[in-house]
Every structure is written in structure tokens, then in C-alpha cells.
mmCIF file of C-alpha atoms and ligand atoms in Angstrom:
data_model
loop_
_atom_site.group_PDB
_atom_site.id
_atom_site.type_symbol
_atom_site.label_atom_id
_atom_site.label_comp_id
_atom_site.label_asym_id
_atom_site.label_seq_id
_atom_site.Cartn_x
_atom_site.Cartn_y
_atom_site.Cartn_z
ATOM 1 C CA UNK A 1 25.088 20.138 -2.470
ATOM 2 C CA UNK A 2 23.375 17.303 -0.363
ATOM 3 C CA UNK A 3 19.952 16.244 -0.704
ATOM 4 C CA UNK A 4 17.651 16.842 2.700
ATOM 5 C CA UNK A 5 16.239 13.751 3.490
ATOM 6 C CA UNK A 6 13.956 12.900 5.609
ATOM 7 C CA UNK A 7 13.380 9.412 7.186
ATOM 8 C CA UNK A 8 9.794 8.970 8.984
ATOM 9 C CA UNK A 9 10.180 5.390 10.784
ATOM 10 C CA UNK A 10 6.963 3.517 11.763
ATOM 11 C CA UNK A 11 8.461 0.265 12.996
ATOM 12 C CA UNK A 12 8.474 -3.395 11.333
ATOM 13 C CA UNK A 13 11.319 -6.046 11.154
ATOM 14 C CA UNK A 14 13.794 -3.003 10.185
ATOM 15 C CA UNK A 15 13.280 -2.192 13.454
ATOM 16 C CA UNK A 16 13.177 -5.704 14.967
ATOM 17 C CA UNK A 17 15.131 -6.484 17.710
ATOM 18 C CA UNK A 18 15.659 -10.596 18.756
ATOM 19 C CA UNK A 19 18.457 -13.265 20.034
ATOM 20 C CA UNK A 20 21.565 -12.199 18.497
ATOM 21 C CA UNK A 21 22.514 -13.499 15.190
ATOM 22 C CA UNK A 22 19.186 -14.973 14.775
ATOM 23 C CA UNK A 23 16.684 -14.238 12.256
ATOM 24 C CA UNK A 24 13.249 -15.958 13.509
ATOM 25 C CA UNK A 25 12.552 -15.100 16.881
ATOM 26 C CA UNK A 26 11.899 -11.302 17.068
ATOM 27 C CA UNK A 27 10.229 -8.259 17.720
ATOM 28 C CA UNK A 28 9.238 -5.836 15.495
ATOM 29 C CA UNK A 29 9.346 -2.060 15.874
ATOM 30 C CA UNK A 30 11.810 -1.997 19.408
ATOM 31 C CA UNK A 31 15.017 0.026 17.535
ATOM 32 C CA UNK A 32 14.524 3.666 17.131
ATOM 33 C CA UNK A 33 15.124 5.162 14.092
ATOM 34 C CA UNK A 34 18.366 6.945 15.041
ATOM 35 C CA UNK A 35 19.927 3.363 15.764
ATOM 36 C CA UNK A 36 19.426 1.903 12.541
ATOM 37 C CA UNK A 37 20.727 5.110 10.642
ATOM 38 C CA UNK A 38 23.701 4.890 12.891
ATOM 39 C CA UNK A 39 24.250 1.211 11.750
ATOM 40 C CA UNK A 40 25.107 2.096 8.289
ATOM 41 C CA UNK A 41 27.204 4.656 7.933
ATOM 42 C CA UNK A 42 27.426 5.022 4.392
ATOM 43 C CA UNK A 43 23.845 6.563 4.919
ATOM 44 C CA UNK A 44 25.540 9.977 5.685
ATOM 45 C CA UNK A 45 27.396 9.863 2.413
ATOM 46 C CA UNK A 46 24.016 10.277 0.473
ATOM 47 C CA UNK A 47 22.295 13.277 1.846
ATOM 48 C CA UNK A 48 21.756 14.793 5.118
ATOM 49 C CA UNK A 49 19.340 13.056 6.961
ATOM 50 C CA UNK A 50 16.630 14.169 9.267
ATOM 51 C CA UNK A 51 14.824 11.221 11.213
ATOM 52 C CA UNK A 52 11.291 10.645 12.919
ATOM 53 C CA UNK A 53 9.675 8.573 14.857
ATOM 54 C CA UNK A 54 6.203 8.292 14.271
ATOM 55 C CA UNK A 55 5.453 4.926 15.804
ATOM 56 C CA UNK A 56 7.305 1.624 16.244
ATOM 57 C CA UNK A 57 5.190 -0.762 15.883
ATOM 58 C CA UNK A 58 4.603 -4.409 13.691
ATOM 59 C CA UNK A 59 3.000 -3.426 10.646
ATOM 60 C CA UNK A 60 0.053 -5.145 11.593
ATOM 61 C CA UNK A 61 -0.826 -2.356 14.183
ATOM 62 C CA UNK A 62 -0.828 0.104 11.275
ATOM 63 C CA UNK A 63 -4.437 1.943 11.720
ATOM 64 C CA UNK A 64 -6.035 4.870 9.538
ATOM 65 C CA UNK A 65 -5.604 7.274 12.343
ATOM 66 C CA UNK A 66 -1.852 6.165 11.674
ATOM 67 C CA UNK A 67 -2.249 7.089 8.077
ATOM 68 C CA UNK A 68 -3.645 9.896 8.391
ATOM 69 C CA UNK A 69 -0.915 11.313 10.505
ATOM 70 C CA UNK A 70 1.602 10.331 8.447
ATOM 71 C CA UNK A 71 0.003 11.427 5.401
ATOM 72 C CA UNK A 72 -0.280 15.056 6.769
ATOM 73 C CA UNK A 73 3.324 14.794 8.205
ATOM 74 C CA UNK A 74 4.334 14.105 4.537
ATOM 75 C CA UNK A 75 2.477 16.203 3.117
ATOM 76 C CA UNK A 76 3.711 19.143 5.323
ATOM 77 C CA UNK A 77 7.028 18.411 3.931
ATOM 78 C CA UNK A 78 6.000 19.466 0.173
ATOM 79 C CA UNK A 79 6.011 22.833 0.836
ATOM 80 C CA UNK A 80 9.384 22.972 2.702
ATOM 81 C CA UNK A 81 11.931 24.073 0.490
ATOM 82 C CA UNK A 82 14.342 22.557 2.571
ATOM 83 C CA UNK A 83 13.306 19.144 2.208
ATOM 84 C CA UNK A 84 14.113 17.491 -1.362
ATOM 85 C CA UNK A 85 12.250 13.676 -0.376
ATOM 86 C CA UNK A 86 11.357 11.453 2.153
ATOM 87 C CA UNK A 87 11.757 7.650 3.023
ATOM 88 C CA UNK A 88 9.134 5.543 5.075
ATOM 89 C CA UNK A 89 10.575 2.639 7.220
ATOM 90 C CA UNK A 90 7.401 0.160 7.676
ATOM 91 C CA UNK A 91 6.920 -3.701 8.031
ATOM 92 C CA UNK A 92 6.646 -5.653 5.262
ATOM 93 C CA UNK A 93 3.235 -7.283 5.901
ATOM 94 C CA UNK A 94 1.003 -4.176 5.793
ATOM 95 C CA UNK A 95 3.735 -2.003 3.330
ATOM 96 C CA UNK A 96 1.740 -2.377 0.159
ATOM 97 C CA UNK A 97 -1.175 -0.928 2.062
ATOM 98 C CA UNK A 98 0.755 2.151 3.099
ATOM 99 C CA UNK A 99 1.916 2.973 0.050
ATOM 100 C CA UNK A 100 -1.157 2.740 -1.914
ATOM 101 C CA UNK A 101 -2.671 4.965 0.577
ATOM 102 C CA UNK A 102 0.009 7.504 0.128
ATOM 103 C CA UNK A 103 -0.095 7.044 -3.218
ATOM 104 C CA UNK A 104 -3.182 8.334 -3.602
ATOM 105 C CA UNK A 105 -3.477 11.195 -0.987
ATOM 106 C CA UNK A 106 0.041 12.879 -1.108
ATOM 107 C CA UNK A 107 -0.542 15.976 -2.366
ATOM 108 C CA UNK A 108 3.147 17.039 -3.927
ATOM 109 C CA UNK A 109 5.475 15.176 -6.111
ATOM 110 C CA UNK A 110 8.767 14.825 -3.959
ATOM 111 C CA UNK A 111 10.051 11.549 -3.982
ATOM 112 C CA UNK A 112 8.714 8.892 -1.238
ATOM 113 C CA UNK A 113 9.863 5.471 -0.969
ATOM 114 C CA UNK A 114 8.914 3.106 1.707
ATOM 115 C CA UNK A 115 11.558 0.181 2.308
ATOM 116 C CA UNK A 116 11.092 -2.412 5.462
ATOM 117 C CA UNK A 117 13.059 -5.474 5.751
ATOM 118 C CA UNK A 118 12.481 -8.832 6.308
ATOM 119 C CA UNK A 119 15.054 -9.350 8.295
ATOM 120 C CA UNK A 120 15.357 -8.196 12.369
ATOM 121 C CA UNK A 121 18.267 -5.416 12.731
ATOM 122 C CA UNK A 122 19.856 -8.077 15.257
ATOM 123 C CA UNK A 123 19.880 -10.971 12.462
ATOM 124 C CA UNK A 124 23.341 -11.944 11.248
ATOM 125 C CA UNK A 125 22.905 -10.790 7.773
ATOM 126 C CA UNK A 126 20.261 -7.850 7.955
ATOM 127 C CA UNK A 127 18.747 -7.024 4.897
ATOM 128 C CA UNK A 128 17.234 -3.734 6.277
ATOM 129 C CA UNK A 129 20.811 -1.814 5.999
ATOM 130 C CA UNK A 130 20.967 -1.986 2.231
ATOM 131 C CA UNK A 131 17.056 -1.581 1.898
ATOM 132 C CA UNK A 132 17.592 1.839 4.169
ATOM 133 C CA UNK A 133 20.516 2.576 1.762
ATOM 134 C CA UNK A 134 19.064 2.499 -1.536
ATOM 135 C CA UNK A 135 15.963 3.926 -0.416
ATOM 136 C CA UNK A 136 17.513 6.867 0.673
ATOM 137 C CA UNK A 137 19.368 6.874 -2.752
ATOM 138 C CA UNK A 138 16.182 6.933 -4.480
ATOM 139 C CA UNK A 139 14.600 9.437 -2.544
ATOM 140 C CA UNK A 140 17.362 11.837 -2.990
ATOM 141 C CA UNK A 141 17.278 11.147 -7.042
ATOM 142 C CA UNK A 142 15.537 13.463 -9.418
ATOM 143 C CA UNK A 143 13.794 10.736 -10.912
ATOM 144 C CA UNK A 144 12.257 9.867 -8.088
ATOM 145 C CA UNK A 145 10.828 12.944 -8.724
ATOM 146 C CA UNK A 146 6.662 12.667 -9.559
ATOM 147 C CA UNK A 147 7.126 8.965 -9.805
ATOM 148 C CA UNK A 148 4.363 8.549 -7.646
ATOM 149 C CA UNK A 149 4.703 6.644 -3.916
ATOM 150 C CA UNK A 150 7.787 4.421 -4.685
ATOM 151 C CA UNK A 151 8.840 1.033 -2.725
ATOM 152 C CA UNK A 152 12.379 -0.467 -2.656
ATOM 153 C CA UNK A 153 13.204 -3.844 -1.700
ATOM 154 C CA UNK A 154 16.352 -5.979 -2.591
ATOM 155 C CA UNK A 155 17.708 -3.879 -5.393
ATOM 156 C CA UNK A 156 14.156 -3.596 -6.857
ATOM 157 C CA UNK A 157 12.213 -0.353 -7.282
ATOM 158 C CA UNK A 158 8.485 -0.884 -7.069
ATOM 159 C CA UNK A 159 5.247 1.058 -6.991
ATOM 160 C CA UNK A 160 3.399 2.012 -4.361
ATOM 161 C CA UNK A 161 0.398 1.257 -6.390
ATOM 162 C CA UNK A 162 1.118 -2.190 -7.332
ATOM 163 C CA UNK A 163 3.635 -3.748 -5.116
ATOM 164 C CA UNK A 164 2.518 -6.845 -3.428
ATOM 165 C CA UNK A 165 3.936 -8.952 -0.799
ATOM 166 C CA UNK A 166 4.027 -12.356 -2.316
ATOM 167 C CA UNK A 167 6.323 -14.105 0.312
ATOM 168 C CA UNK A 168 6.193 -14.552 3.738
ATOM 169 C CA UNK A 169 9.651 -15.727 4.280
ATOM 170 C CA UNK A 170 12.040 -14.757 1.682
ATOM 171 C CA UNK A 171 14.370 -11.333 1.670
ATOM 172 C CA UNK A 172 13.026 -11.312 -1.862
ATOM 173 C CA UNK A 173 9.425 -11.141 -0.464
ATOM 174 C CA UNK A 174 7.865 -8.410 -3.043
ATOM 175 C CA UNK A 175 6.740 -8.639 -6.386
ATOM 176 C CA UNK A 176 4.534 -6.516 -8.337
ATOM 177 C CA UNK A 177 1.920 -9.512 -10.287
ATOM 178 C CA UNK A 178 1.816 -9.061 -14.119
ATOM 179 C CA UNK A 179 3.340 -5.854 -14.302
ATOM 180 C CA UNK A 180 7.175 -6.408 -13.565
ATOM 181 C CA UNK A 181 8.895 -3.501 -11.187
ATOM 182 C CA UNK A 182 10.144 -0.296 -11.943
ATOM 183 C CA UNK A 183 13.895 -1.103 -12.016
ATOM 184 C CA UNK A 184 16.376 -2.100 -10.296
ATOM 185 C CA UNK A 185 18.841 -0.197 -7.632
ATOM 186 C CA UNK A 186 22.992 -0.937 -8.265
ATOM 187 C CA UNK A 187 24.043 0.458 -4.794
ATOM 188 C CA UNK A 188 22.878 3.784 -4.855
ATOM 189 C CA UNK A 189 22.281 4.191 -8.420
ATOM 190 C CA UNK A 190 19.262 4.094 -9.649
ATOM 191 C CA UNK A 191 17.988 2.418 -13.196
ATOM 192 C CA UNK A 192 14.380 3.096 -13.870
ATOM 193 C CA UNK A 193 12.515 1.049 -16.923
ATOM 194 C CA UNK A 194 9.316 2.339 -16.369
ATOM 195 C CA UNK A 195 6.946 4.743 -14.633
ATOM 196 C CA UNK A 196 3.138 4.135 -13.792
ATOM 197 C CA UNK A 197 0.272 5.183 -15.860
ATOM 198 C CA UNK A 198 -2.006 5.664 -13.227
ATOM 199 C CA UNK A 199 -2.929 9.522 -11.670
ATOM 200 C CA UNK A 200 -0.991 9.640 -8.149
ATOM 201 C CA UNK A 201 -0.078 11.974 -5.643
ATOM 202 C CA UNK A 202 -0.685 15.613 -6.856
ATOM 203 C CA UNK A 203 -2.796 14.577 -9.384
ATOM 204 C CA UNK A 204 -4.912 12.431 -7.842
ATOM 205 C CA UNK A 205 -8.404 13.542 -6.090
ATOM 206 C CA UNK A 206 -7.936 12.614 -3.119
ATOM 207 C CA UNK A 207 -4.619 14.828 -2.904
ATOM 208 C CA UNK A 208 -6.508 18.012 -2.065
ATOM 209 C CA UNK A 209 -9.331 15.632 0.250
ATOM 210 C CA UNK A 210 -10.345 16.906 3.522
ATOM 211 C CA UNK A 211 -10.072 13.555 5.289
ATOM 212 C CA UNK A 212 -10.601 13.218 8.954
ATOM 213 C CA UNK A 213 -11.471 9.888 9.420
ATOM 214 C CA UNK A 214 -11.699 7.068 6.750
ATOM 215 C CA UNK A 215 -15.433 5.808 6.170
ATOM 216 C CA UNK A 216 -14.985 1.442 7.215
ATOM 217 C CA UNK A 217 -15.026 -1.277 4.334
ATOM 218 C CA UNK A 218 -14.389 -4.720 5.226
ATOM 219 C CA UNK A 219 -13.225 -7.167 2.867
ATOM 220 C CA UNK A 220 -15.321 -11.089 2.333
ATOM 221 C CA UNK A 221 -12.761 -13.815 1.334
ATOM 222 C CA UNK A 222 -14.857 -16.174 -0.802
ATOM 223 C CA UNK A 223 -13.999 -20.176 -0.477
ATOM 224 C CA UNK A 224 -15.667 -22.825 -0.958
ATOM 225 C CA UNK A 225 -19.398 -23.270 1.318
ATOM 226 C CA UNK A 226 -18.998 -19.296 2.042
ATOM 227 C CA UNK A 227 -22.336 -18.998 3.885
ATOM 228 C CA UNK A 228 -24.154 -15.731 3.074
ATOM 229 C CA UNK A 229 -24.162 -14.583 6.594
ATOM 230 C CA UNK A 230 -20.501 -13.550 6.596
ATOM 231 C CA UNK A 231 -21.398 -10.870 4.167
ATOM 232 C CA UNK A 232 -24.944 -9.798 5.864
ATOM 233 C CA UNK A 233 -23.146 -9.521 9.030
ATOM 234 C CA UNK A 234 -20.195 -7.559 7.241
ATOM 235 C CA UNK A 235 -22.501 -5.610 5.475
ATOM 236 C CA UNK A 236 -24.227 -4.094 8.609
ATOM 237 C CA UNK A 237 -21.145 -2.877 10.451
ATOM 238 C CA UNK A 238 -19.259 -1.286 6.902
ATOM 239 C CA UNK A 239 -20.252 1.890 5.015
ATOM 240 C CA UNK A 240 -18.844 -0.567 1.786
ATOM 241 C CA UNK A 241 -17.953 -4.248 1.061
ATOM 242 C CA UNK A 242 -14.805 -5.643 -1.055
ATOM 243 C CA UNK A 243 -15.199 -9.450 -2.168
ATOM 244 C CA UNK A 244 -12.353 -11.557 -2.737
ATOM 245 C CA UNK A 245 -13.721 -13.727 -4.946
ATOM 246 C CA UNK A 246 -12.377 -16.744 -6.576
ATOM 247 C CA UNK A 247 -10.850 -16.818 -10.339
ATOM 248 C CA UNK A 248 -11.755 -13.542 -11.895
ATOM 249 C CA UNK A 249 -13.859 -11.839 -9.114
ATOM 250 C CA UNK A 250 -16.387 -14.908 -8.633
ATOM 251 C CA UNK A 251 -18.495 -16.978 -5.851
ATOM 252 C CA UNK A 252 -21.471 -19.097 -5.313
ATOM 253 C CA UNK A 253 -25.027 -18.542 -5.919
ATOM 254 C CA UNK A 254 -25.802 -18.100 -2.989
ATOM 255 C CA UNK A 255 -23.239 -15.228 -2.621
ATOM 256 C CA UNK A 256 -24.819 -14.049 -5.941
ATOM 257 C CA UNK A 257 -28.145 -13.403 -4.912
ATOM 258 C CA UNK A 258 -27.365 -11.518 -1.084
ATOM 259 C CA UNK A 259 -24.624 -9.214 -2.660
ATOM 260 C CA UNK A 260 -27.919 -8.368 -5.656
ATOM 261 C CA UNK A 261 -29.498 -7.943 -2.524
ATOM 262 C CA UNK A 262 -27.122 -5.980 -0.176
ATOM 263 C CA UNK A 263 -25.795 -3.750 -3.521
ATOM 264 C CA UNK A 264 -29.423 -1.640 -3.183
ATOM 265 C CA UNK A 265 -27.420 -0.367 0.202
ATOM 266 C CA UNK A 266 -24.395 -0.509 0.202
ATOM 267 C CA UNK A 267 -21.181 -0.162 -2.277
ATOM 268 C CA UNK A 268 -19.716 -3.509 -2.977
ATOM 269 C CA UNK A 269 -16.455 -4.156 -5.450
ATOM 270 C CA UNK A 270 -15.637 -6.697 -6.910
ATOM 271 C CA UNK A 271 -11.800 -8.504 -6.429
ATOM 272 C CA UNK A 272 -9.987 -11.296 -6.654
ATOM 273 C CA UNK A 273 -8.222 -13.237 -4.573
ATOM 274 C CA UNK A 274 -6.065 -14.212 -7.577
ATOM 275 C CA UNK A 275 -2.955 -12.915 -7.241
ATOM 276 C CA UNK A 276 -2.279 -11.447 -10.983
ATOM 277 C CA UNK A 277 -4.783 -10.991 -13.746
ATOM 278 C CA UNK A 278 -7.871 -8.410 -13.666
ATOM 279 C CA UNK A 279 -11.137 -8.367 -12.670
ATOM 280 C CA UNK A 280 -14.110 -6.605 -15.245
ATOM 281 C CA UNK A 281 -17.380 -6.393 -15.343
ATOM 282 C CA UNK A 282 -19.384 -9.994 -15.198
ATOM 283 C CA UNK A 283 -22.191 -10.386 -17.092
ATOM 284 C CA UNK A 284 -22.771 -13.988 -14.946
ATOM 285 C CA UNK A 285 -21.674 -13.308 -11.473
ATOM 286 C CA UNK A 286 -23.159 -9.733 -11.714
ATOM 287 C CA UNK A 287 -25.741 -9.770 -14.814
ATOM 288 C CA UNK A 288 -27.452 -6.325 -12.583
ATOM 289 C CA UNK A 289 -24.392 -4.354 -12.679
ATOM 290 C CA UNK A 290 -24.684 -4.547 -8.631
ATOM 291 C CA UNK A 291 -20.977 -4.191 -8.161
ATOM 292 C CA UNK A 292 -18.120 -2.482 -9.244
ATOM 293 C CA UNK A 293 -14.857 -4.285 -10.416
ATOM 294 C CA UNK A 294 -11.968 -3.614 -8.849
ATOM 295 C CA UNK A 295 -9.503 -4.287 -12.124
ATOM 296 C CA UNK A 296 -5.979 -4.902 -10.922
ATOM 297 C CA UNK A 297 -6.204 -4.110 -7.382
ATOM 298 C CA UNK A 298 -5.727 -6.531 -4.795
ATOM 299 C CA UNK A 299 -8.747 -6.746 -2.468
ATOM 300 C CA UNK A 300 -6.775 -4.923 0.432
ATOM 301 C CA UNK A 301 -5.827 -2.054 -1.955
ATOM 302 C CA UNK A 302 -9.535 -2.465 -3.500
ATOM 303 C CA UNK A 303 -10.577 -1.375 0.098
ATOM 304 C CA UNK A 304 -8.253 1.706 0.921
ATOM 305 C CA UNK A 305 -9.890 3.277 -2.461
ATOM 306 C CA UNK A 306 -13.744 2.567 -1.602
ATOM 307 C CA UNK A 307 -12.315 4.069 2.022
ATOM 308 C CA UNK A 308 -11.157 7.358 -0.561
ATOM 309 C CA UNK A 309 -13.890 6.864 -2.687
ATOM 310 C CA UNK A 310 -16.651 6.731 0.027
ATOM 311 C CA UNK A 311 -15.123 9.725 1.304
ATOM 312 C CA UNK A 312 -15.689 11.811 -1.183
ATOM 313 C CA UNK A 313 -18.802 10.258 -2.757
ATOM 314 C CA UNK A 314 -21.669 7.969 -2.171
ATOM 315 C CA UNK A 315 -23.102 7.720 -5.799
ATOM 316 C CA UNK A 316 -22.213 4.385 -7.340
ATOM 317 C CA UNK A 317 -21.014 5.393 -10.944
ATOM 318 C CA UNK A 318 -18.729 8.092 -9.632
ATOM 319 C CA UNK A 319 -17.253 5.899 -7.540
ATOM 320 C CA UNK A 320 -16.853 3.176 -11.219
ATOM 321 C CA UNK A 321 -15.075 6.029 -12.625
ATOM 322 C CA UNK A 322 -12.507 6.296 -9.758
ATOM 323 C CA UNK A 323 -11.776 2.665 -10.051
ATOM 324 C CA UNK A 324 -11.680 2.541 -13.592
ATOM 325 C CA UNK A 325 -9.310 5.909 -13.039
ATOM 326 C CA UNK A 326 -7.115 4.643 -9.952
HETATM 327 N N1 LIG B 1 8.981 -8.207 7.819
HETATM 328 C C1 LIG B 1 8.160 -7.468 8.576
HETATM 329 O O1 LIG B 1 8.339 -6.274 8.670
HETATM 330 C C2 LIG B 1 7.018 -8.183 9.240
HETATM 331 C C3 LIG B 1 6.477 -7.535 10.473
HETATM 332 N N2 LIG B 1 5.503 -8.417 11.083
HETATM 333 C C4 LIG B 1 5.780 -6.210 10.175
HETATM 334 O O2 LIG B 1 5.093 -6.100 9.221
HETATM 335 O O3 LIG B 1 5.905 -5.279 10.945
#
């Protein structure tokens, strides 16, 4: 018997509408959901298909209100018996961010894979067809099954915890740093090589969270001459800070000495701007223990788990365990 999938769309390039044949000039999130399906019919062959349309929008409208509602939508589909998994269509800017969040407050373990394309539906050679495709594949396979929040881009199978957009321009545009991906998609079958370590979904805390609206952390991109007013005046509109800092979490010493400062108040982790490596405690940068280090997260998936974190805690080593947990 088919697999009941269903296909929550949220907008992005998949749904990107521009002059025909072209694949610059565009729109993202103008094609409803039923469109796209429509324009690959192989689709049906797969599993039957249920779509919605939560939004369509460009990625970069994505809010935590959004989130939220599609977290709970999801979520409402783990106890249907009637659904076996569920794909995400999202734009490729913000997807990482999305799935990390899902990742982490799903509370079942039925497959969900977010795919996006970086391609407009109208282009000449649309690459959001085959992402659809294989997504649906890999939501509809049993070993999607407690994998965590999955991604699938050009034949790749990523996680939702560590994908990264490392392109802006290529179809190839995702990567997942120093880990490698998942495995790879041949059509609709699907070749896993590994699964992630990490609690997700079901098992994570935030699963069972009662989370009405996120607590706000804003993120301070270290470069060079960084004055120290970017992260006072940061620090009084946020419930938490993230710093991107340079090499392996780092900044100036002037940077040093107001986050010593700010850390009596607020929460403030530690990241990197770097795109692979890790980030650990710093006995220079932060001799006082003042911060928290983020480890292999990104600073914009450093943030959505102080968001969590905050959310269900304000005491500073609880919230070091979660991100030497997460
Ligand atoms: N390729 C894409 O989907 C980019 C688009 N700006 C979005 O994120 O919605």
C-alpha cells in the first residue's frame, strides 16, 4: 500500500515564479503548492499526497510565529495514523534554520525532510522537481524513520541539524562543514551512510516544551574595529546574545572586557563565524567562564537553541549542558 504523505509548502524559489526560461529574475513563494505537485507527475507514483499551504513567502520572511505554527501543524500529524511522513517546501536561504528548529521541537519520529530549490519553477531547467521528488521518496522510506529532521538537496540527504547553505548561487548550494551528508538519493532510492548522534525530535527536551512565543537572541558578527556598542545596544533589546567571532569563537579586547561585563546579565554563546571546525571553552578570550561555547553550531543555529534554551531555563550551566547535549 501507498505511503500518506503530506507536503506543507511555505514558499521559496520552489515556488518562484519569473520571465520564462530564465533563472535570475524572480519571485519567490507566488506558485501554490498544488501547481508544483502537478508539474511532476511521477510524484503520484510514490505515495498519495496531501498538500498545504502554510505561507508562500521568500525564506527570508520566515518568523517564529511561522515556526511555531508549523511545528504544531507537524506535530499534529504524529498522532495520525493515517499519515506515514511529511515534506517541507522552504527557501534555501533560511532552510537550515527551519530544520534545526524542527529538529529540536518535533515531538514524534515520522520522517520530515525539507527540500527548496534554487532554481524558480519557471527556469528552464528547474531543480525544484527532482528536489520535490526525492524528498517525497525519503519521507515515505522507513529509514527515514527517527532519523531526526532530514534535508534533501541534489541527490544529497542532509541533516536538519547540520546542513548549511554554503552557496549562494549554485544548484549544489548545501553542504554540511566537516561532517559529510547522510547519503545520497538515486531517484527515489534512498542510500543512507550515516545517522546523527545528537538527541532530536522525540527525544529531545524541547519536544514536549510548552512554547508560545520564542524568548529574542540576536546574533554580533565580530570583524575587525567591532566597537563595543554594537553588543551594549544588542544586549539591551535581547533576553541572550550569540557572537560570531573570528577563528575559533574570538574578538578584540575590547569585545573581551563588555561581554565579561554584559555575561553578569545576560546569556551570551560563544560561535564562530568559521564555517567548519568547533568552538570550546577559551581560557584567553573567556579566562571567567562568562560564555558558553556553542561547539559545532553555526551562530544562526547557536541562536534558535539559546531561543529553546531560554525558554525553558535561565540558569547558565543548564543551559552549558544543553549545548554540550544539542
Ligand atoms: N533559493 C531560494 O529559495 C532563495 C529564496 N530567497 C528563499 O529563501 O526563499
Amino acid at each position: 500500500m501507498k505511503k500518506h504523505i503530506i507536503i506543507i509548502a511555505t514558499g521559496g524559489t520552489i515556488a518562484g515564479s519569473g520571465e520564462a526560461g530564465k533563472a535570475a529574475d524572480y519571485q519567490a513563494g507566488r506558485i501554490d503548492v498544488s501547481e508544483i505537485v502537478r508539474s511532476v507527475p511521477a510524484i503520484s507514483h510514490l505515495a498519495e499526497l496531501t498538500t498545504i499551504q502554510l505561507c508562500n513567502i521568500d525564506s527570508n520572511d520566515m518568523t517564529e510565529d511561522t515556526w511555531l505554527r508549523l511545528r504544531d501543524q507537524i506535530n499534529a500529524f504524529g498522532s495520525d495514523p493515517d499519515v506515514d511522513g511529511i515534506v517541507v517546501t522552504h527557501g534555501t536561504d533560511t532552510l537550515e534554520e527551519t530544520a534545526f528548529f524542527l529538529n529540536l521541537t518535533v515531538n514524534h519520529r515520522k520522517p520530515v525532510v525539507l527540500t527548496g530549490s534554487m532554481r524558480p519553477a519557471t527556469a528552464a531547467s528547474a531543480d525544484g522537481p527532482m528536489n520535490l521528488y526525492q524528498a517525497v521518496a525519503l519521507a515515505a522510506s522507513e529509514e527515514a524513520v527517527n532519523a531526526g529532521v532530514l534535508a534533501v538537496f541534489s541527490d544529497t540527504i542532509y541533516s536538519g541539524r547540520d546542513i548549511q547553505k554554503i552557496n549562494s548561487y549554485k544548484t549544489d548550494a548545501f553542504e554540511i562543514g566537516d561532517f559529510g551528508c547522510l547519503g545520497y538519493m538515486r531517484d527515489d532510492q534512498v542510500y543512507f551512510l550515516s545517522k546523527t548522534d545528537k538527541p532530536h525530535t522525540a527525544d529531545s527536551i524541547f519536544a514536549q516544551a510548552e512554547l508560545s512565543a520564542l524568548p529574542k537572541v540576536a546574533i554580533a558578527y565580530y570583524h575587525c574595529g567591532a566597537d563595543r556598542q554594537t553588543l551594549e545596544l544588542l544586549s539591551e533589546r535581547c533576553d541572550g546574545l550569540v557572537i560570531a567571532g573570528s577563528g575559533s569563537g574570538n574578538y578584540s579586547s575590547e569585545w573581551k572586557e563588555t561581554i565579561h561585563r554584559l555575561a553578569e546579565t545576560k546569556i551570551i554563546v560563544r560561535s564562530s563565524r568559521v564555517l567548519q571546525g568547533i568552538v570550546f571553552d577559551s581560557p584567553f578570550f573567556d579566562p571567567g567562564h562568562d560564555t558558553i561555547p556553542s561547539y559545532t553550531l553555526s551562530p544562526q543555529k547557536a541562536r534558535i537553541l539559546l531561543m529553546l534554551a531560554l525558554s525553558v531555563t535561565g540558569e547558565r550551566e543548564q543551559i552549558r549542558t544543553i549545548f554540550e547535549t544539542y
